[in-house]
Coordinates of C-alpha atoms in Angstrom, one line a residue:
X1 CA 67.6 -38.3 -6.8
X2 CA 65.4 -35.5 -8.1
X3 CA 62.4 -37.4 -7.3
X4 CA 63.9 -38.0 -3.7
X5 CA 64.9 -34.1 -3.5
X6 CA 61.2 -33.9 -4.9
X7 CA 59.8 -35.9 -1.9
X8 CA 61.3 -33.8 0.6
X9 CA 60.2 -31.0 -0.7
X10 CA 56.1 -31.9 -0.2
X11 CA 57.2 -33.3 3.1
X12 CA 58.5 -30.1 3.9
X13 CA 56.2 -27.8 2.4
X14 CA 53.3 -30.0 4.2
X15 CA 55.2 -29.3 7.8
X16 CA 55.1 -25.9 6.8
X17 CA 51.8 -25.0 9.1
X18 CA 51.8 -27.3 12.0
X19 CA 55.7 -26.7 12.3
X20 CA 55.2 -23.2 13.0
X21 CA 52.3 -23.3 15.0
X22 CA 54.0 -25.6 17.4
X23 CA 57.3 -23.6 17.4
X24 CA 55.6 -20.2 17.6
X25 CA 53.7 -22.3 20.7
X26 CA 57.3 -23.0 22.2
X27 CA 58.4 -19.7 21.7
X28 CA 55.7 -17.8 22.9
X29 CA 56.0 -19.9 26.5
X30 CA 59.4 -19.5 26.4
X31 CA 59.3 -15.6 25.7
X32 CA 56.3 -14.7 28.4
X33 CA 55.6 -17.6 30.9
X34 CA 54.2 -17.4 33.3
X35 CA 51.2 -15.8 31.5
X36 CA 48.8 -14.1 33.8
X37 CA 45.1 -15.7 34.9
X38 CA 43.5 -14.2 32.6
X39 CA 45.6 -15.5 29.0
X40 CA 45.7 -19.2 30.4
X41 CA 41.8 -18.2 30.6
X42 CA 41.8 -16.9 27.0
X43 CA 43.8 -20.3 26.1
X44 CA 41.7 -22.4 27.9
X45 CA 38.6 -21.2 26.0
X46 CA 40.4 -20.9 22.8
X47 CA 41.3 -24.5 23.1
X48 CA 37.5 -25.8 24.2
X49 CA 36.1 -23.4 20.9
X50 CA 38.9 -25.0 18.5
X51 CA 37.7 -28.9 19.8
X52 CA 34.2 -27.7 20.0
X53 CA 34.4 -26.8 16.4
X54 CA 36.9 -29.8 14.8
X55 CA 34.7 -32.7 16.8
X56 CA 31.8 -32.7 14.5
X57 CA 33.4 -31.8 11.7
X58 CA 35.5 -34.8 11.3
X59 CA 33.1 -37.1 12.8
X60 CA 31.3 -35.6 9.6
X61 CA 34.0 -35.7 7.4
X62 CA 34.7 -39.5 8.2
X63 CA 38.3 -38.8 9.5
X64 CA 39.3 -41.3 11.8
X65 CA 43.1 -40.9 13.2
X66 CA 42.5 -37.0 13.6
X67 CA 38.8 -37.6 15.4
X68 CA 40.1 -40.6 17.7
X69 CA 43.2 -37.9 18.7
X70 CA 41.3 -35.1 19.2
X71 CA 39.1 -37.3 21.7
X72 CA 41.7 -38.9 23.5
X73 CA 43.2 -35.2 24.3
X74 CA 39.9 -33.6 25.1
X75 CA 39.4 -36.6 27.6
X76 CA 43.5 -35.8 28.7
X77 CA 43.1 -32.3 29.5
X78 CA 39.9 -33.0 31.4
X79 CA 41.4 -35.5 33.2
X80 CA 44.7 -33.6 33.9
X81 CA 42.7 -30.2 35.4
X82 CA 40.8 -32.7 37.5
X83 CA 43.8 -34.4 39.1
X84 CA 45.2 -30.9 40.0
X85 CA 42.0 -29.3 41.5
X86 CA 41.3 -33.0 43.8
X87 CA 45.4 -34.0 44.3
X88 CA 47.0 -30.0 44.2
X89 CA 50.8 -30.1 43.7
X90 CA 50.8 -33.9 44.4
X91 CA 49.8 -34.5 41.3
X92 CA 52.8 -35.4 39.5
X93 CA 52.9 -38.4 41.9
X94 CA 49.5 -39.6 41.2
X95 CA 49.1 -42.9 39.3
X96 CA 46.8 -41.1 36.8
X97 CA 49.1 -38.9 35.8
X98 CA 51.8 -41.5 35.4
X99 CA 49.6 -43.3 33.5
X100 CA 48.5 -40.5 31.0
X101 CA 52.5 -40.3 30.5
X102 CA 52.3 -43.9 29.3
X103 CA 49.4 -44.2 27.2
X104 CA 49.5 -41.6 25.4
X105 CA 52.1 -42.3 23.2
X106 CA 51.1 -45.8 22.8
X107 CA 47.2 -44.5 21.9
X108 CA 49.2 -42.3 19.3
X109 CA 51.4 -45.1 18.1
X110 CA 48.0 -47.4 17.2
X111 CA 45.8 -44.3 15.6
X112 CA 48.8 -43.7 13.7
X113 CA 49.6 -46.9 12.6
X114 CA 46.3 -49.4 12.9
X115 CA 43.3 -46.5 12.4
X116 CA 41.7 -47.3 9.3
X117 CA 41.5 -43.6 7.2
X118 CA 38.0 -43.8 7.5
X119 CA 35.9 -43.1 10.8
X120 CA 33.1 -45.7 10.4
X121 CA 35.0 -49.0 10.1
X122 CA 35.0 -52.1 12.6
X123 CA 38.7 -51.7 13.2
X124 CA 37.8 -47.7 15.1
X125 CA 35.1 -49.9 17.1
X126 CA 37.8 -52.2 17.9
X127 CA 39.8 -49.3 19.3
X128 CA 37.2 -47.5 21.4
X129 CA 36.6 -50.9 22.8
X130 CA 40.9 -51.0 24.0
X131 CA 40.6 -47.1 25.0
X132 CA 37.3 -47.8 27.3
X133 CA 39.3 -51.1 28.9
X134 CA 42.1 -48.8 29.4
X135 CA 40.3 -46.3 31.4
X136 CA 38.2 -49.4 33.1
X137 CA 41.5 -50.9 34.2
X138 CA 43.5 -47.8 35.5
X139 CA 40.4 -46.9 37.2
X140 CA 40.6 -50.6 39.5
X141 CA 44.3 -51.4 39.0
X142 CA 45.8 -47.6 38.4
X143 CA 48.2 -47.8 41.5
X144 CA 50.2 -51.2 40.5
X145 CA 52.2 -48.5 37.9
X146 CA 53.8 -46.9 41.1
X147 CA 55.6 -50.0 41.7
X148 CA 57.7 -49.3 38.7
X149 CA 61.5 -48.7 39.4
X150 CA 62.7 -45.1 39.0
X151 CA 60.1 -43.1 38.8
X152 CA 61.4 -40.4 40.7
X153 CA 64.0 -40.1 38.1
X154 CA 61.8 -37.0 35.9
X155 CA 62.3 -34.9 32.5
X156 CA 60.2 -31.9 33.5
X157 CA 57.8 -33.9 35.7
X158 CA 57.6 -36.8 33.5
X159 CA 59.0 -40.2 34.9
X160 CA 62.4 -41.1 32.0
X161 CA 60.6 -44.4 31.3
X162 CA 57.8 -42.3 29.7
X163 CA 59.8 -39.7 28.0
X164 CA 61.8 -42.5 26.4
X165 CA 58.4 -44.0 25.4
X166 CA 57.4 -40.9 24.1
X167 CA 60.7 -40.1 22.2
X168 CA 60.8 -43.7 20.4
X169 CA 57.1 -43.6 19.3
X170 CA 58.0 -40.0 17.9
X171 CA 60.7 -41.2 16.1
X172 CA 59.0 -44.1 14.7
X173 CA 56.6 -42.0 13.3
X174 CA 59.3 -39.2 11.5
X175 CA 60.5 -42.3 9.8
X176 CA 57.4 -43.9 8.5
X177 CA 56.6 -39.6 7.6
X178 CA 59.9 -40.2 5.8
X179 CA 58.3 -43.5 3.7
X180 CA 54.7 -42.6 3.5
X181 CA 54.1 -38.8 3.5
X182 CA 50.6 -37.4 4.2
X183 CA 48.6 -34.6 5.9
X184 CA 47.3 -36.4 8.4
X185 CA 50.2 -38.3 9.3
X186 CA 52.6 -35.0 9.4
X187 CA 50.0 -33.2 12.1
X188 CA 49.7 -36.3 14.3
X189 CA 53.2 -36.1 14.4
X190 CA 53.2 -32.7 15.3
X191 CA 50.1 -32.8 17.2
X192 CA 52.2 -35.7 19.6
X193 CA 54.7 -33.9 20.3
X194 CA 52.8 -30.6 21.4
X195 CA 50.9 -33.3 24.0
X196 CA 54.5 -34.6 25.2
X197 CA 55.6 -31.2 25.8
X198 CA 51.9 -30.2 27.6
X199 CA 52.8 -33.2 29.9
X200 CA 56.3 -32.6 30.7
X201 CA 55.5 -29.3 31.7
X202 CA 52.0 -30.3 33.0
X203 CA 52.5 -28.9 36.2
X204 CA 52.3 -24.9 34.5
X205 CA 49.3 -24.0 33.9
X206 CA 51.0 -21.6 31.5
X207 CA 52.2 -24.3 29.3
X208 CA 49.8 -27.5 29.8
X209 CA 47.1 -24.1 28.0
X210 CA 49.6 -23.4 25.7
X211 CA 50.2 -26.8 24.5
X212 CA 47.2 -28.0 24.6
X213 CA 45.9 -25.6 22.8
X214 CA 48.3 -25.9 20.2
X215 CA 47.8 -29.8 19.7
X216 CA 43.8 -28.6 18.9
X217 CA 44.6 -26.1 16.2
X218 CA 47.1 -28.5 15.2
X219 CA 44.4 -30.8 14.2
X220 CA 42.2 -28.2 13.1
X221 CA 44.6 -26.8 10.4
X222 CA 45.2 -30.9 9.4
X223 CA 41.2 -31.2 9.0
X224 CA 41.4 -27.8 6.5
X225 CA 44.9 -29.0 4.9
X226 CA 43.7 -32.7 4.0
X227 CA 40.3 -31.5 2.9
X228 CA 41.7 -28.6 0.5
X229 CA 44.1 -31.8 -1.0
X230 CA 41.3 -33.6 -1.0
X231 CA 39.1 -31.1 -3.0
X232 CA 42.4 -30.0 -5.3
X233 CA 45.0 -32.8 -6.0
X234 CA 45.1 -36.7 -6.0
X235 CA 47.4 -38.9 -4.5
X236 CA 49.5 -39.3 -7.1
X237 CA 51.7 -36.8 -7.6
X238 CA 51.0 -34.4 -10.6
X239 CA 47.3 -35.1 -10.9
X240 CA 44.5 -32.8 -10.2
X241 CA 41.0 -34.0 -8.8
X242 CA 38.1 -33.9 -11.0
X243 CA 36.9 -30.7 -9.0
X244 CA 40.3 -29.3 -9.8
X245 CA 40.0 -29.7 -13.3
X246 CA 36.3 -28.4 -13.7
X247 CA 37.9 -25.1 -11.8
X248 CA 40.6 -25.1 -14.4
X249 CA 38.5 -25.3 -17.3
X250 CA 36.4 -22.9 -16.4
X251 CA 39.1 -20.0 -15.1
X252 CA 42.3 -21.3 -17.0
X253 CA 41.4 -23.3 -20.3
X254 CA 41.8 -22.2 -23.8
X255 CA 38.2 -22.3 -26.0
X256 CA 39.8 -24.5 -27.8
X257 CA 40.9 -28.5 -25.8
X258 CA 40.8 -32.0 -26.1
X259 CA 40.8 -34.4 -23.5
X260 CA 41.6 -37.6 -23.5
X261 CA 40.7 -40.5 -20.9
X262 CA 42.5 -43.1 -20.0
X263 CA 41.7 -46.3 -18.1
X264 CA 43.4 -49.5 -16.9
X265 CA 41.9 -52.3 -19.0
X266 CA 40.8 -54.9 -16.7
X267 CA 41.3 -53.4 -13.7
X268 CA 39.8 -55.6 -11.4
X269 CA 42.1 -58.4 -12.5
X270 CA 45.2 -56.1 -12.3
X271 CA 43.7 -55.8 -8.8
X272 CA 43.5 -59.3 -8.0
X273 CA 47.0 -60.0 -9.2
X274 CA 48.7 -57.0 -7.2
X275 CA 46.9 -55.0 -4.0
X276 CA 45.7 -51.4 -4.0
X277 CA 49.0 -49.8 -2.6
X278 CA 51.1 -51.5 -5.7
X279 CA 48.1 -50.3 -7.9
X280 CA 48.9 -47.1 -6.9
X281 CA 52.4 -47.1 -7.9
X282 CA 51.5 -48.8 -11.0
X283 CA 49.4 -45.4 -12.0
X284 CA 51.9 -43.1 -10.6
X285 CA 54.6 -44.9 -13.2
X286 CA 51.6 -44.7 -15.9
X287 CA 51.2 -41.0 -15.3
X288 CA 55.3 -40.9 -15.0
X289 CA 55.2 -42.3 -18.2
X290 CA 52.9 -39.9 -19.6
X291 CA 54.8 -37.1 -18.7
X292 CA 58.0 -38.4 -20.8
X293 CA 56.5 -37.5 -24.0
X294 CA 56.5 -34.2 -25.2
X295 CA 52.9 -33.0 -25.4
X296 CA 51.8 -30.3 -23.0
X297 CA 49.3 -32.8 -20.9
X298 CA 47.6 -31.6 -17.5
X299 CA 46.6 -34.9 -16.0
X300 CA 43.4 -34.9 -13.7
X301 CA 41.6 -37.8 -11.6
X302 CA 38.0 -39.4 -13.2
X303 CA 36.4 -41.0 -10.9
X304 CA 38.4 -43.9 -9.2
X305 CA 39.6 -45.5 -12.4
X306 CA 40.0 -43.0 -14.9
X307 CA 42.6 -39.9 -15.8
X308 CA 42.0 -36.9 -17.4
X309 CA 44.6 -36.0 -20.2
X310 CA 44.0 -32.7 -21.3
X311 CA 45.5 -31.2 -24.5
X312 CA 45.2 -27.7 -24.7
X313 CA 44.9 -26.2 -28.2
X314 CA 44.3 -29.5 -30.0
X315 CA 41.7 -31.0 -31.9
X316 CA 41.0 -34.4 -31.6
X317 CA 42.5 -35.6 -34.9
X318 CA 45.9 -34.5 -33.5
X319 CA 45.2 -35.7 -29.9
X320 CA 43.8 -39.5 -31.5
X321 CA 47.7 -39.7 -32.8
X322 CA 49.1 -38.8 -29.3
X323 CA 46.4 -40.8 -27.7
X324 CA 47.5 -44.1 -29.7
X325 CA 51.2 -43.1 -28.9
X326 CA 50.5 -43.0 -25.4
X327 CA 48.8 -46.4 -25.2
X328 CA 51.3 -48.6 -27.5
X329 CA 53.9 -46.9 -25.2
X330 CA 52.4 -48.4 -22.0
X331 CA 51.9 -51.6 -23.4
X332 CA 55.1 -52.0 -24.7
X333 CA 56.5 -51.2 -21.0
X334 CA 57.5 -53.7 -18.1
X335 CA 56.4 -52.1 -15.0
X336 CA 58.9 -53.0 -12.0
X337 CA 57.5 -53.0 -8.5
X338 CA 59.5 -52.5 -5.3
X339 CA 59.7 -56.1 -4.8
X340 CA 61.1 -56.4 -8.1
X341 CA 57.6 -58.4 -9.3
X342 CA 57.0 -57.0 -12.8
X343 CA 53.9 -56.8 -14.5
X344 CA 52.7 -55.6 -18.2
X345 CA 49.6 -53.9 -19.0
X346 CA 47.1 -52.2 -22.0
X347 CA 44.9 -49.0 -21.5
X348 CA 42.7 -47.7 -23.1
X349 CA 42.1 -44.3 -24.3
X350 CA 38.9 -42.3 -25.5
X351 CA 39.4 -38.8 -27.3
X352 CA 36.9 -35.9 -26.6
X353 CA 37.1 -32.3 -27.8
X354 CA 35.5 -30.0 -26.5
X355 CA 33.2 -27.9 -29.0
X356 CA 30.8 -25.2 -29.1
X357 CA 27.5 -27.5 -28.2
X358 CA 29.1 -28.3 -24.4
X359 CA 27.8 -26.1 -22.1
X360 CA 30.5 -27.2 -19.7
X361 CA 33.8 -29.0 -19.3
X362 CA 31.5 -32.0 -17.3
X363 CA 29.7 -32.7 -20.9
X364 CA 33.1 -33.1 -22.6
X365 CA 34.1 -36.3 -19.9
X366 CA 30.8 -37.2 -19.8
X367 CA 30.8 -38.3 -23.6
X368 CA 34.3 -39.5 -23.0
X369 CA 33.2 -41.6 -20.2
X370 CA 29.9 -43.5 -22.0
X371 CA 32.1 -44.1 -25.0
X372 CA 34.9 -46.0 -23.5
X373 CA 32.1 -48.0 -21.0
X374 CA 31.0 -48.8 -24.4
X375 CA 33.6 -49.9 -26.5
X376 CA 35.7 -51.5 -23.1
X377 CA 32.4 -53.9 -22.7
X378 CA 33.4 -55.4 -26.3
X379 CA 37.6 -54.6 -26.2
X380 CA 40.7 -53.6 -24.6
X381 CA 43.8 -51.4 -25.5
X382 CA 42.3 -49.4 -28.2
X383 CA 42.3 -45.8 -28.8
X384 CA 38.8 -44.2 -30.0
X385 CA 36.6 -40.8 -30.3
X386 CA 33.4 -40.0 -28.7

């Protein structure tokens, strides 16, 4: 239960931003619509700087379900302020509009779900592909959606087929938030539903601005948020990146630490005989495990296969004791997967203290790092000192 109550909690606290963002959106419309010309000006600008700005940077940054979002709404609102200036008030009965009602959520449903996390994959290609055939086929065939049944029947403006649409791909996505909790995921979600609320209301210019607007810095604060994880913590929970622990020993360590690093012996093989998502529970249970014994550890991310155990006030004839406790410990443990598959494993684990002679807390892994290469090349599920 506490690790449930624990879950909730980072899925909360992660909410925190784009939750208020899009409810001080909603109450700000609420509390002064209609704005005059000039704030749905200031909004319309502030929304063009915010895309302007978040574009590049997560083409740059390699993010792909925030970039393909933020493109598909640029190219909404364009389209949108288009339809009203050519079709005026008649609008809300123009196939385009309809149609923007029903793809959207379905574009959000496949970012969300099929996007690979990184921009420059096949997959992404795959989906510009769909999104270009899209547009290429409303274009030609846009009108045949004004044939559906009941389309005068509205929430807002929006036909009930597409708010039901909308509301069932939102709730999809709270639940798999629910399973799977990240930044990226929480701000879609948020960042959808400030869209379906632009198009409900699509026909004020007060709040399609507003909401709009809000679905950009929605994204923008997403970019910041993952990137600051990114830079600070790992994905497992209670582990620091490498960046995060060079901060740490340089603002918050005593003189005086070991550290000791840990690795999965044959990890490739574990690899082979699980996937990468079950390997990622299997090292959240190691560093669960870790955290059962009594020593004051800070645990920190080594490049993609190592963790940092640091022991603060120890030499390294203490730590080499805690070190080898550690490892028989995991060996002697059945790991259970969801599935109820279970598999048993060695690590192994090299001791390095820091001393007088490192100039930084890098030299201390480094030495750590060549000595385990080392002695891993000739065994496994040993304990040594660099």
């Amino acid at each position: 239960m506490s690790d449930y109550l624990k879950y909730i909690f980072l899925t909360v606290k992660d909410s925190f931003f784009p939750a208020c963002f899009l409810a001080l959106g909603i109450i700000y419309f609420y509390s002064y619509y209609p704005y005059e010309s000039l704030t749905n000006t200031y909004l319309h600008i502030v929304f063009y700087a915010l895309s302007a700005i978040a574009l590049p940077a997560l083409f740059f940054l390699n993010n792909s379900k925030l970039f393909l979002t933020l493109i598909t709404g640029i190219f909404s609102y364009l389209l949108l302020n288009n339809i009203k200036i050519i079709t005026g008030e008649n609008f809300v009965s123009s196939f385009q509009y309809i149609w923007l009602c029903f793809l959207w959520p379905l574009n959000l449903a496949l970012f969300y779900f099929f996007a690979p996390a990184k921009l420059k994959k096949m997959r992404n290609f795959y989906l510009f592909v769909f999104m270009l055939a899209e547009t290429a086929f409303v274009s030609k065939f846009g009108d045949i959606i004004l044939q559906v049944p009941y389309l005068s029947w509205t929430v807002g403006i929006m036909p009930v087929w597409a708010v039901i649409l909308w509301i069932s791909v939102l709730f999809v996505i709270l639940i798999s938030i629910s399973i799977h909790n990240t930044i990226i995921n929480i701000g879609l979600f948020y960042a959808g539903t400030a869209i379906f609320l632009g198009l409900i209301y699509a026909n004020s210019a007060s709040a399609c601005t507003t909401f709009f607007m809000i679905f950009s810095l929605i994204l923008c604060v997403s970019m910041i948020l993952d990137l600051r994880f990114l830079y600070c913590y790992d994905h497992l929970s209670d582990v620091g990146s490498y960046q995060s622990y060079l901060n740490q020993a340089r603002k918050k360590f005593p003189f005086k630490y070991t550290i000791g690093l840990l690795c999965i012996d044959n990890r490739e093989k574990v690899l082979q005989k699980t996937n990468q998502q079950k390997l990622k529970g299997l090292e959240q249970a190691i560093v669960d495990k870790i955290k059962e014994f009594p020593y004051e550890i800070e645990i920190f991310r080594h490049k993609q296969n190592e963790l940092i155990l640091v022991f603060k006030n120890e030499t390294a004839k203490h730590v080499i004791d805690y070190a080898d406790e550690i490892r028989r410990s995991i060996a002697g443990t059945e790991f259970v997967f969801y599935n109820k598959e279970t598999l048993k494993i060695t690590v192994s684990i090299c001791v390095s203290e820091k001393t007088r002679k490192d100039l930084d807390a890098a030299e201390v892994i480094n030495r750590a790092h060549i000595t385990l290469q080392k002695a891993n090349a000739l065994n496994n599920n040993i304990c040594m000192k660099a």
